[in-house]
Amino acid sequence: MTQIKSNVNVEQQAIEAKKAAKKLLILSEEDKNEALNHLADVLEREFETILKANEKDLENGREKGFSQAFMDRLSLSQERIKDFSNGLREVSELNDPTGDVISDWTLENGLQVQKVTVPLGVIGMIYEARPNVTVDATGLALKSGNAIILKGGSSAINSNQAIVDVIHQGLEETKIPKEAVQFIASTDREATKQLFTMKEHVDVLIPRGGGKLIKAVVENATVPVLETGVGNCHIYVDKEADVEKAINIMVNAKTDRPAVCNAAETLIVHKDWLDENIDALNKAFQENGIQVHGDEHAISVIPNAVPAAHEDWANEYLSTDIAVKTVEDLTDAIAHIETYGTKHSEAIVTENQENAQTFLNLVDAAAIYHNASTRFTDGGALGFGAEIGISTQKLHARGPMGLPALTTIKFLMKGTGQIR
Amino acid sequence: MTQIKSNVNVEQQAIEAKKAAKKLLILSEEDKNEALNHLADVLEREFETILKANEKDLENGREKGFSQAFMDRLSLSQERIKDFSNGLREVSELNDPTGDVISDWTLENGLQVQKVTVPLGVIGMIYEARPNVTVDATGLALKSGNAIILKGGSSAINSNQAIVDVIHQGLEETKIPKEAVQFIASTDREATKQLFTMKEHVDVLIPRGGGKLIKAVVENATVPVLETGVGNCHIYVDKEADVEKAINIMVNAKTDRPAVCNAAETLIVHKDWLDENIDALNKAFQENGIQVHGDEHAISVIPNAVPAAHEDWANEYLSTDIAVKTVEDLTDAIAHIETYGTKHSEAIVTENQENAQTFLNLVDAAAIYHNASTRFTDGGALGFGAEIGISTQKLHARGPMGLPALTTIKFLMKGTGQIR
């Protein structure tokens, strides 16, 4: 039976993680891959233990009256356990991102310089309800030679504890020390906050979840943060947009998976295009159950549209609602994105190559699209394999973060007594 | 005559910088290079204005009784102005780090993906006494297509204001908008603190200076920080170290320029090597005026050595003082570095290849040396051209940061209507 410990000593856990990270440095790629495959087997074998703990979380969730969407994310099944176990097997097949010599050269004095990739060290992962992140993040961290400290959402604490117990049990039979995976078994916010400033032991924090969680980490952390993914994404339909492309892209970006960060939240549309193609657009809104929050001109031509409040321009609806902003030209469109965008994914639909190029050059975001849906900003879709999150910051990594984002470099210098 | 404004509106300056950054995006490499060369000419031409303002800072410094070393760093001359002007000319000759296609591929559905380098946007540079940083940082920022907000030390405010006035005057005759270079003309700490949290307008902060300054930025900033260079660097002389190499490297790393961050602060020495080579080592200490702060064994064999206090192991002496720690083996040496090092530059001197490899693998620092002086951790020495600082953090950039550290990437996606 899974037990939640009432006392946690986060600093002690971080120290253990740091020690374990040192041990990971001397393991071979094969050692790490064997361990990941073994973990996958053990997680599948122990599915009943995990589901029993998950049932406890689901019960608590029902008592607290969590939404159906939330309960969905929280809920595990044998199938889902198989999915994340297969995820570990897939990660084992990706290239090891460490030990690559990125560049090497020899100075005139004979000193040999190598710039090589190495693990970051200890990753602090702070996330919300979904227990599969516990497994996904652990797999990516271990494959890239990092130790990980997991702090999942309180609502999933029993599921996460059970998963980590199984992982620890599995690691005993591998070369990876079990201390490389630390779980903060506490619902105490103070325990999390300790992580934020433990610069000596923790190399990077990765918050994954809603805007509030990410903001709390960014504002309180002295440990460097990899800021992930709030996405207020725009589709700009230019004057010379192809009608079919524009409508397909808008509908796809809005409705394919409305709850994800690369979904579109605002349609910015050139006034002339809007007036010319209003019937086709209205048909698309109606057929796809899209509720429009429009500016003055938009609500005058779109039936059932409600007036957009100021918040609508900044909102991540996470539903099939969309804001519609009418503009006079490309410059207005870019200015609107500049004001309200979250630097995640932005798209222009146009047959005018010059306007497309201006949009690609001037818009400041991780991913910028010409004539395609914003839904492709995703490690899987771009062929990165698994991703640990989508970075919306500019330092270190930007956009979908695969294994290389979990590495840093060091310069190795080999000499024969060189001095300056 | 240079005038210091009494009121500053940092937010307004940041907004102007952001706007200017947009304009920089459409300039060609040639436009930027012409501007840098023109600035170099104007700075040389206006040397008297700059020296007059510098005299004011020097007077204030003398009144406040600043140290000779400090006054040296603060002091400008026609020669020094020529040096930093030539620095701008050299930066103009470096490759433009933006617009590089790092990788590109096409998805099965035909969507073309390009990962390209782009400027960061707006850089907040926070530094101490040396007025040449005003010019160096401006040159690197503009060449990489970034706007810059400069906040120099109060003691150099007149010199910096004069330099920026000349830069603004020079930029009027170039394609770079003068708003791309903002100077916070205030000695008010609150003005600086505003910069720390202006995430909407500032993309990165680069603090350059002492440990206190850097700590203040890291602890108070929500804007991402590129942490630079406190260097508590170690030379580890292993049991099988060549005597001549060991002594040359220790003397060079300690005495070549004791005030810089890549200078050595502690000699860690294998007990057997120490006992065997004590005469040669003592001779080197004596001839080079090196004052030893030693552990128990070290002070028992080194004449005039004083006992090391706990602080000595963590101290950046910035002088020809050195701490000497005796160890029994490589593991002890690595553990000492792990405890007291600042992840900057660390060296092992040994003829034992296996120990060298272990040291290179296990020590966690930006630059790790085998049989060479730590003094090579420097953009110039490694052939990077000018550097904006030496990163001691792991995210984004590590070690000497040249122009590429002032860029980020974006993914550009060109489609024909692709949806998911």
XYZ file of N, CA and C in Angstrom, chain A residues 101 103-105 112-116 410-414:
42
model
N 30.935 16.011 -29.122
C 31.897 17.100 -29.302
C 31.293 18.061 -30.329
N 32.325 21.171 -31.054
C 33.404 21.729 -31.873
C 34.716 21.487 -31.145
N 35.779 21.435 -31.899
C 37.098 21.319 -31.267
C 38.135 21.989 -32.144
N 39.096 22.574 -31.508
C 40.152 23.269 -32.243
C 41.399 23.310 -31.380
N 44.647 22.009 -26.841
C 43.484 21.445 -27.540
C 42.213 21.801 -26.795
N 41.241 22.353 -27.502
C 39.987 22.792 -26.896
C 38.848 21.945 -27.460
N 38.039 21.385 -26.586
C 36.849 20.645 -27.022
C 35.635 21.226 -26.322
N 34.576 21.483 -27.090
C 33.311 21.916 -26.499
C 32.388 20.703 -26.556
N 32.083 20.132 -25.391
C 31.307 18.886 -25.369
C 29.998 19.062 -24.600
N 30.549 21.790 -21.638
C 31.742 22.258 -20.954
C 32.902 22.276 -21.937
N 33.856 23.175 -21.640
C 35.059 23.250 -22.457
C 36.122 22.391 -21.796
N 36.643 21.406 -22.538
C 37.736 20.575 -22.021
C 39.019 21.000 -22.727
N 40.044 21.299 -21.938
C 41.282 21.822 -22.510
C 42.415 20.867 -22.173
N 43.083 20.355 -23.198
C 44.185 19.433 -22.954
C 45.493 20.061 -23.408
